[in-house]
Short mmCIF file of C-alpha atoms and ligand atoms in Angstrom, two decimals:
data_model
loop_
_atom_site.label_atom_id
_atom_site.label_comp_id
_atom_site.label_asym_id
_atom_site.label_seq_id
_atom_site.Cartn_x
_atom_site.Cartn_y
_atom_site.Cartn_z
CA MET S 1 119.06 80.10 100.35
CA LEU S 2 120.93 78.15 103.02
CA ALA S 3 122.17 81.53 104.55
CA GLU S 4 118.69 82.61 104.50
CA GLN S 5 117.78 79.67 106.23
CA ASP S 6 121.09 80.53 108.79
CA ALA S 7 119.71 83.95 109.55
CA PHE S 8 116.20 82.61 109.84
CA GLU S 9 117.57 80.14 112.81
CA ALA S 10 120.01 83.06 114.21
CA GLU S 11 116.79 85.23 114.15
CA ARG S 12 114.63 82.46 116.50
CA SER S 13 117.27 82.02 119.18
CA ALA S 14 117.89 85.48 119.40
CA ARG S 15 114.26 85.94 120.98
CA MET S 16 116.10 85.17 123.99
CA VAL S 17 117.53 88.28 124.05
CA ARG S 18 115.34 91.57 125.75
CA ALA S 19 116.36 94.20 123.01
CA ILE S 20 118.58 94.04 119.73
CA TYR S 21 119.28 96.55 117.24
CA VAL S 22 116.96 95.94 113.97
CA TYR S 23 116.02 98.74 111.40
CA GLU S 24 119.28 100.98 110.89
CA ALA S 25 119.19 104.59 110.36
CA PRO S 26 118.50 104.99 106.77
CA LEU S 27 115.84 102.07 106.59
CA ARG S 28 114.17 104.30 109.01
CA LEU S 29 114.46 107.56 107.35
CA TRP S 30 112.95 106.15 103.96
CA HIS S 31 110.17 104.53 105.79
CA TRP S 32 108.90 107.71 107.15
CA VAL S 33 109.83 109.36 104.21
CA ASN S 34 108.17 107.32 101.81
CA ALA S 35 105.12 106.92 104.15
CA LEU S 36 105.02 111.01 103.41
CA ALA S 37 105.35 110.62 99.73
CA ILE S 38 102.65 107.57 99.73
CA THR S 39 100.33 109.74 101.55
CA VAL S 40 100.90 112.89 99.57
CA LEU S 41 100.41 110.67 96.07
CA ALA S 42 97.35 109.38 96.81
CA VAL S 43 95.85 112.53 98.12
CA THR S 44 96.95 114.62 95.27
CA GLY S 45 96.55 111.41 92.92
CA TYR S 46 92.44 111.19 94.20
CA PHE S 47 92.27 114.92 92.93
CA ILE S 48 93.75 114.32 89.71
CA GLY S 49 91.73 111.64 89.01
CA LYS S 50 88.19 113.31 90.17
CA PRO S 51 89.23 117.36 90.26
CA LEU S 52 87.45 119.43 92.64
CA PRO S 53 84.68 121.91 91.47
CA ALA S 54 85.98 124.59 89.21
CA LEU S 55 86.82 127.96 91.02
CA SER S 56 85.45 131.34 89.94
CA GLY S 57 88.30 133.73 88.54
CA ASP S 58 91.05 133.72 86.08
CA THR S 59 92.34 129.92 85.98
CA SER S 60 95.91 131.21 85.63
CA ALA S 61 95.96 132.85 88.96
CA GLN S 62 94.19 129.69 90.52
CA TYR S 63 96.37 127.21 89.38
CA LEU S 64 94.97 124.50 91.74
CA MET S 65 95.54 121.52 89.13
CA GLY S 66 98.50 122.77 88.52
CA TRP S 67 99.84 122.67 92.30
CA ILE S 68 98.10 119.50 92.85
CA ARG S 69 99.91 117.75 89.74
CA LEU S 70 103.23 119.65 90.79
CA LEU S 71 102.82 118.05 94.30
CA HIS S 72 101.80 114.67 93.32
CA PHE S 73 104.87 114.59 90.43
CA SER S 74 107.23 115.92 93.64
CA ALA S 75 106.22 113.24 95.94
CA ALA S 76 106.71 110.84 92.75
CA TYR S 77 110.47 111.98 92.22
CA VAL S 78 110.78 111.48 96.21
CA PHE S 79 108.93 108.06 96.04
CA ALA S 80 110.80 106.47 93.14
CA ILE S 81 114.12 107.65 94.05
CA GLY S 82 113.75 106.80 97.45
CA PHE S 83 113.07 103.27 96.28
CA LEU S 84 115.97 103.12 94.36
CA ALA S 85 117.91 103.96 97.49
CA ARG S 86 115.97 101.46 99.16
CA ILE S 87 117.11 98.65 97.01
CA TYR S 88 120.86 99.77 97.37
CA TRP S 89 120.23 99.60 100.99
CA ALA S 90 119.56 96.14 101.02
CA PHE S 91 122.97 95.09 99.10
CA VAL S 92 124.75 97.42 102.04
CA GLY S 93 122.57 97.23 104.97
CA ASN S 94 121.93 94.65 107.53
CA HIS S 95 120.08 91.27 106.88
CA HIS S 96 116.79 92.85 108.06
CA ALA S 97 117.32 95.52 105.37
CA ARG S 98 116.44 92.72 102.58
CA GLN S 99 113.58 91.03 103.94
CA LEU S 100 111.82 93.38 101.85
CA PHE S 101 112.93 91.99 98.72
CA LEU S 102 113.70 88.23 99.46
CA LEU S 103 111.37 85.87 100.92
CA PRO S 104 112.71 82.33 102.50
CA VAL S 105 109.88 80.42 100.33
CA LEU S 106 112.36 77.64 99.96
CA ASN S 107 111.91 77.22 103.72
CA PRO S 108 108.92 75.14 104.86
CA ARG S 109 109.41 76.26 108.76
CA TRP S 110 109.02 79.77 107.52
CA TRP S 111 105.56 79.21 105.32
CA GLY S 112 104.25 77.07 108.83
CA GLU S 113 105.47 80.37 110.71
CA VAL S 114 103.36 82.19 108.40
CA LEU S 115 100.18 80.22 108.96
CA TYR S 116 100.69 80.42 112.60
CA GLU S 117 101.06 84.43 112.36
CA LEU S 118 97.69 84.20 110.54
CA ARG S 119 96.39 82.29 113.04
CA TRP S 120 97.49 84.90 115.75
CA TYR S 121 96.15 87.70 113.60
CA LEU S 122 92.50 85.50 113.96
CA PHE S 123 92.85 85.52 117.36
CA LEU S 124 93.01 81.88 116.94
CA VAL S 125 96.35 81.52 119.15
CA ARG S 126 96.59 83.04 122.58
CA GLU S 127 101.03 82.88 122.33
CA PRO S 128 102.64 85.38 120.17
CA ASN S 129 105.78 84.27 118.18
CA LYS S 130 108.93 86.93 118.69
CA TYR S 131 110.75 87.99 115.79
CA VAL S 132 113.64 90.31 115.36
CA GLY S 133 112.75 91.51 111.94
CA HIS S 134 109.37 91.20 110.34
CA ASN S 135 107.28 88.49 111.30
CA PRO S 136 106.98 86.07 108.43
CA LEU S 137 103.27 87.31 107.50
CA ALA S 138 104.12 90.82 107.79
CA GLN S 139 107.12 90.34 105.15
CA LEU S 140 105.13 88.22 103.01
CA MET S 141 102.13 91.24 102.52
CA MET S 142 105.01 93.75 102.33
CA PHE S 143 106.48 91.97 99.32
CA LEU S 144 103.30 91.62 97.96
CA PHE S 145 101.68 94.82 98.39
CA PHE S 146 104.21 97.25 98.73
CA THR S 147 107.86 95.82 97.04
CA ILE S 148 105.96 94.76 93.92
CA GLY S 149 102.91 97.50 94.09
CA ALA S 150 105.80 100.30 94.43
CA VAL S 151 107.44 99.05 90.79
CA TYR S 152 103.76 98.49 89.25
CA MET S 153 103.28 102.29 90.64
CA ILE S 154 106.30 104.03 89.29
CA LEU S 155 106.39 101.66 85.96
CA THR S 156 102.43 103.00 84.84
CA GLY S 157 103.35 106.32 87.01
CA PHE S 158 105.97 107.30 84.79
CA ALA S 159 104.74 105.91 81.72
CA LEU S 160 101.44 108.73 82.46
CA TYR S 161 104.01 111.09 82.57
CA GLY S 162 106.03 110.61 80.06
CA GLU S 163 102.92 110.73 77.92
CA GLY S 164 102.60 114.15 79.46
CA GLN S 165 106.19 115.04 78.96
CA GLY S 166 105.75 114.35 75.03
CA ALA S 167 107.46 111.68 72.21
CA GLY S 168 111.24 111.85 72.91
CA SER S 169 110.91 112.92 76.20
CA TRP S 170 113.34 110.51 78.47
CA ALA S 171 110.42 109.44 80.73
CA ASP S 172 108.52 108.66 77.18
CA GLU S 173 111.62 106.69 75.94
CA LEU S 174 112.26 104.90 78.72
CA PHE S 175 108.52 103.82 80.27
CA GLY S 176 106.46 104.64 76.97
CA TRP S 177 106.57 100.83 76.07
CA VAL S 178 104.09 100.08 79.82
CA ILE S 179 101.24 101.74 78.09
CA ALA S 180 101.39 99.88 74.59
CA VAL S 181 101.96 96.49 77.01
CA LEU S 182 99.14 97.60 78.88
CA GLY S 183 96.76 97.97 75.58
CA GLY S 184 97.84 101.03 74.41
CA ASN S 185 95.15 102.66 75.84
CA SER S 186 95.90 105.50 78.18
CA MET S 187 92.65 106.32 79.76
CA GLN S 188 93.36 102.26 80.58
CA VAL S 189 96.42 103.31 82.22
CA HIS S 190 94.99 105.78 84.46
CA SER S 191 92.46 103.63 85.57
CA LEU S 192 94.94 100.73 86.26
CA HIS S 193 97.32 103.16 87.86
CA ARG S 194 93.98 104.71 90.01
CA LEU S 195 93.44 101.20 91.29
CA GLY S 196 96.85 100.79 92.37
CA MET S 197 96.26 103.85 94.74
CA TRP S 198 93.23 101.98 96.07
CA VAL S 199 95.38 99.04 96.93
CA THR S 200 97.95 100.95 98.27
CA VAL S 201 95.50 102.63 100.36
CA CYS S 202 94.34 98.91 101.63
CA PHE S 203 97.86 97.80 102.63
CA VAL S 204 98.50 101.07 104.46
CA ILE S 205 95.07 100.60 106.39
CA VAL S 206 95.65 96.87 107.53
CA HIS S 207 99.86 98.13 108.10
CA VAL S 208 99.27 100.56 110.78
CA TYR S 209 96.17 98.49 112.65
CA ALA S 210 98.79 95.59 112.29
CA ALA S 211 101.70 97.80 113.45
CA ILE S 212 99.52 99.17 116.67
CA ARG S 213 97.77 95.60 116.94
CA GLU S 214 101.29 93.86 117.43
CA ASP S 215 102.41 96.60 119.57
CA ILE S 216 100.20 96.12 122.21
CA MET S 217 99.48 92.49 121.90
CA SER S 218 102.97 90.75 120.81
CA ARG S 219 105.02 91.74 123.85
CA GLN S 220 107.73 93.40 121.86
CA SER S 221 108.15 96.93 120.55
CA LEU S 222 106.73 97.99 117.02
CA ILE S 223 106.62 101.58 116.44
CA SER S 224 109.18 102.75 118.32
CA THR S 225 111.58 100.31 116.73
CA MET S 226 110.78 101.82 113.47
CA VAL S 227 111.87 105.21 114.87
CA SER S 228 114.81 104.24 117.36
CA GLY S 229 115.95 101.01 115.77
CA TRP S 230 116.15 98.75 118.70
CA ARG S 231 113.49 95.79 119.48
CA MET S 232 112.63 95.37 122.99
CA PHE S 233 111.13 92.13 124.05
CA LYS S 234 108.74 92.14 127.26
CA ASP S 235 109.10 88.56 128.09
C1 HEM N 302 101.89 105.04 95.65
C2 HEM N 302 102.19 105.64 94.65
C3 HEM N 302 101.05 106.57 93.62
C4 HEM N 302 99.96 106.68 93.94
C5 HEM N 302 98.88 106.23 95.24
C6 HEM N 302 99.20 107.43 92.62
C7 HEM N 302 97.95 107.86 92.65
C8 HEM N 302 97.55 108.29 91.43
C9 HEM N 302 96.11 108.64 90.97
C10 HEM N 302 95.13 107.83 92.18
C11 HEM N 302 96.61 109.06 90.11
C12 HEM N 302 94.88 109.31 88.91
C13 HEM N 302 94.30 108.61 88.08
C14 HEM N 302 93.02 108.77 87.34
O1 HEM N 302 92.35 108.80 88.08
O2 HEM N 302 93.50 109.77 86.02
C15 HEM N 302 97.55 109.52 89.84
C16 HEM N 302 97.76 110.49 88.32
C17 HEM N 302 98.96 110.00 87.79
N1 HEM N 302 100.51 110.01 88.16
FE1 HEM N 302 100.34 108.96 90.24
N2 HEM N 302 100.19 107.48 91.99
C18 HEM N 302 101.78 106.99 92.34
C19 HEM N 302 102.86 106.97 91.74
C20 HEM N 302 103.30 107.87 90.69
C21 HEM N 302 104.70 107.72 89.88
C22 HEM N 302 105.46 107.28 90.85
C23 HEM N 302 104.42 108.48 89.23
C24 HEM N 302 105.50 109.11 88.27
C25 HEM N 302 105.76 110.02 87.92
C26 HEM N 302 103.15 109.19 88.87
C27 HEM N 302 102.64 110.10 88.16
C28 HEM N 302 101.31 110.13 87.32
C29 HEM N 302 100.63 110.85 86.51
C30 HEM N 302 101.84 111.52 85.28
C31 HEM N 302 99.05 111.02 87.06
C32 HEM N 302 98.40 111.75 85.28
C33 HEM N 302 98.05 113.10 85.41
C34 HEM N 302 97.60 113.35 84.94
O3 HEM N 302 96.70 112.91 84.30
O4 HEM N 302 97.30 114.90 85.01
N3 HEM N 302 102.30 108.38 89.83
N4 HEM N 302 98.11 109.17 90.37
C1 HEM N 303 102.00 105.10 103.44
C2 HEM N 303 102.29 104.90 104.47
C3 HEM N 303 103.28 103.70 105.01
C4 HEM N 303 103.54 102.77 103.81
C5 HEM N 303 103.39 102.52 102.70
C6 HEM N 303 104.88 101.55 104.99
C7 HEM N 303 105.53 100.52 104.72
C8 HEM N 303 106.13 100.03 104.99
C9 HEM N 303 107.49 98.96 104.73
C10 HEM N 303 107.28 98.85 103.29
C11 HEM N 303 107.96 98.48 105.89
C12 HEM N 303 109.10 97.78 105.76
C13 HEM N 303 110.48 98.36 105.71
C14 HEM N 303 111.43 97.48 105.45
O1 HEM N 303 111.90 96.34 105.68
O2 HEM N 303 112.18 98.18 104.85
C15 HEM N 303 107.36 98.99 106.97
C16 HEM N 303 107.45 98.74 108.25
C17 HEM N 303 106.92 99.22 109.52
N1 HEM N 303 105.90 100.30 109.55
FE1 HEM N 303 105.18 101.26 107.89
N2 HEM N 303 104.60 102.13 106.19
C18 HEM N 303 103.44 103.03 106.73
C19 HEM N 303 103.28 103.92 107.59
C20 HEM N 303 103.39 103.37 108.78
C21 HEM N 303 102.68 103.61 110.01
C22 HEM N 303 101.71 105.15 110.15
C23 HEM N 303 103.19 103.24 111.16
C24 HEM N 303 103.21 103.56 112.19
C25 HEM N 303 101.80 103.55 113.27
C26 HEM N 303 104.25 102.19 110.31
C27 HEM N 303 104.98 101.47 111.36
C28 HEM N 303 105.87 100.35 110.79
C29 HEM N 303 106.39 99.61 111.28
C30 HEM N 303 106.03 99.24 113.13
C31 HEM N 303 106.89 98.75 110.73
C32 HEM N 303 108.11 97.66 111.36
C33 HEM N 303 107.04 96.44 111.50
C34 HEM N 303 108.36 95.00 112.05
O3 HEM N 303 109.38 95.67 112.69
O4 HEM N 303 107.96 94.05 111.33
N3 HEM N 303 104.19 102.48 109.09
N4 HEM N 303 106.43 99.94 106.66
#
């Protein structure tokens, strides 16, 4: 935890610098691929639970739900393998690559800055704090809603997938226990997985709002940083 604190201190003093390289290429590529995968998952998932009205003609010629499910499962593989690759990058990437998984919870100053950021987002303070990596509130929210959320969606999703693949399939062997732990009722797991989608959608709405708001108000670059990797400080 001490190393985290040192890095935190270094981050504070680095605010004097005008531009600094933050997000390495694999992390940036992962961010946008992951965003696309989640968008596809949310749209196709919505229609899996609330199918469109039946089409006229022979079902095997239409295969509409088949395509929707195929898209969902393809995006699910991209999402899950991407998440594993992101965990790998937390080990080999720079300090900021670890922020999504490790919170400096033992550092009281970090908690103080979480509260400061909360007041900043609520328009209660006038001066924005500047950060090289994620601001403490963003880091906390990303951990709670994305990191934990992703594990939850992967566990419940692959459990349902295992049920579809049949008893004894690899997905059933690896994730079948999730259905048992959640009450043994697959309909219940469907509902919990669907609830996870709405939590994810809420996270994405707030996340995109915060990214655009900070880009305009916090005197430092945000969205272009997730494209080029460089954080620019405006004064
Ligand atoms: C952010 C990620 C994800 C979102 C937003 C999402 C969303 C959804 C939604 C809304 C449903 C419909 C639930 C219902 O009302 O019955 C669904 C179903 C399903 N999802 Fe996901 N999902 C995600 C990730 C995954 C993953 C990683 C897998 C793993 C393979 C997966 C596999 C499934 C399966 C098997 C079904 C049921 C399909 C069926 O019964 O025809 N999902 N998903
Ligand atoms: C489904 C959609 C999205 C999801 C799930 C998502 C998720 C995430 C996650 C998990 C991070 C942390 C990255 C890390 O530390 O590895 C992040 C960072 C970031 N995202 Fe997204 N994102 C999405 C869409 C977007 C969009 C559309 C924008 C642009 C408007 C955006 C802008 C950013 C920015 C600027 C950062 C870096 C923030 C900072 O430097 O503190 N994201 N996002």
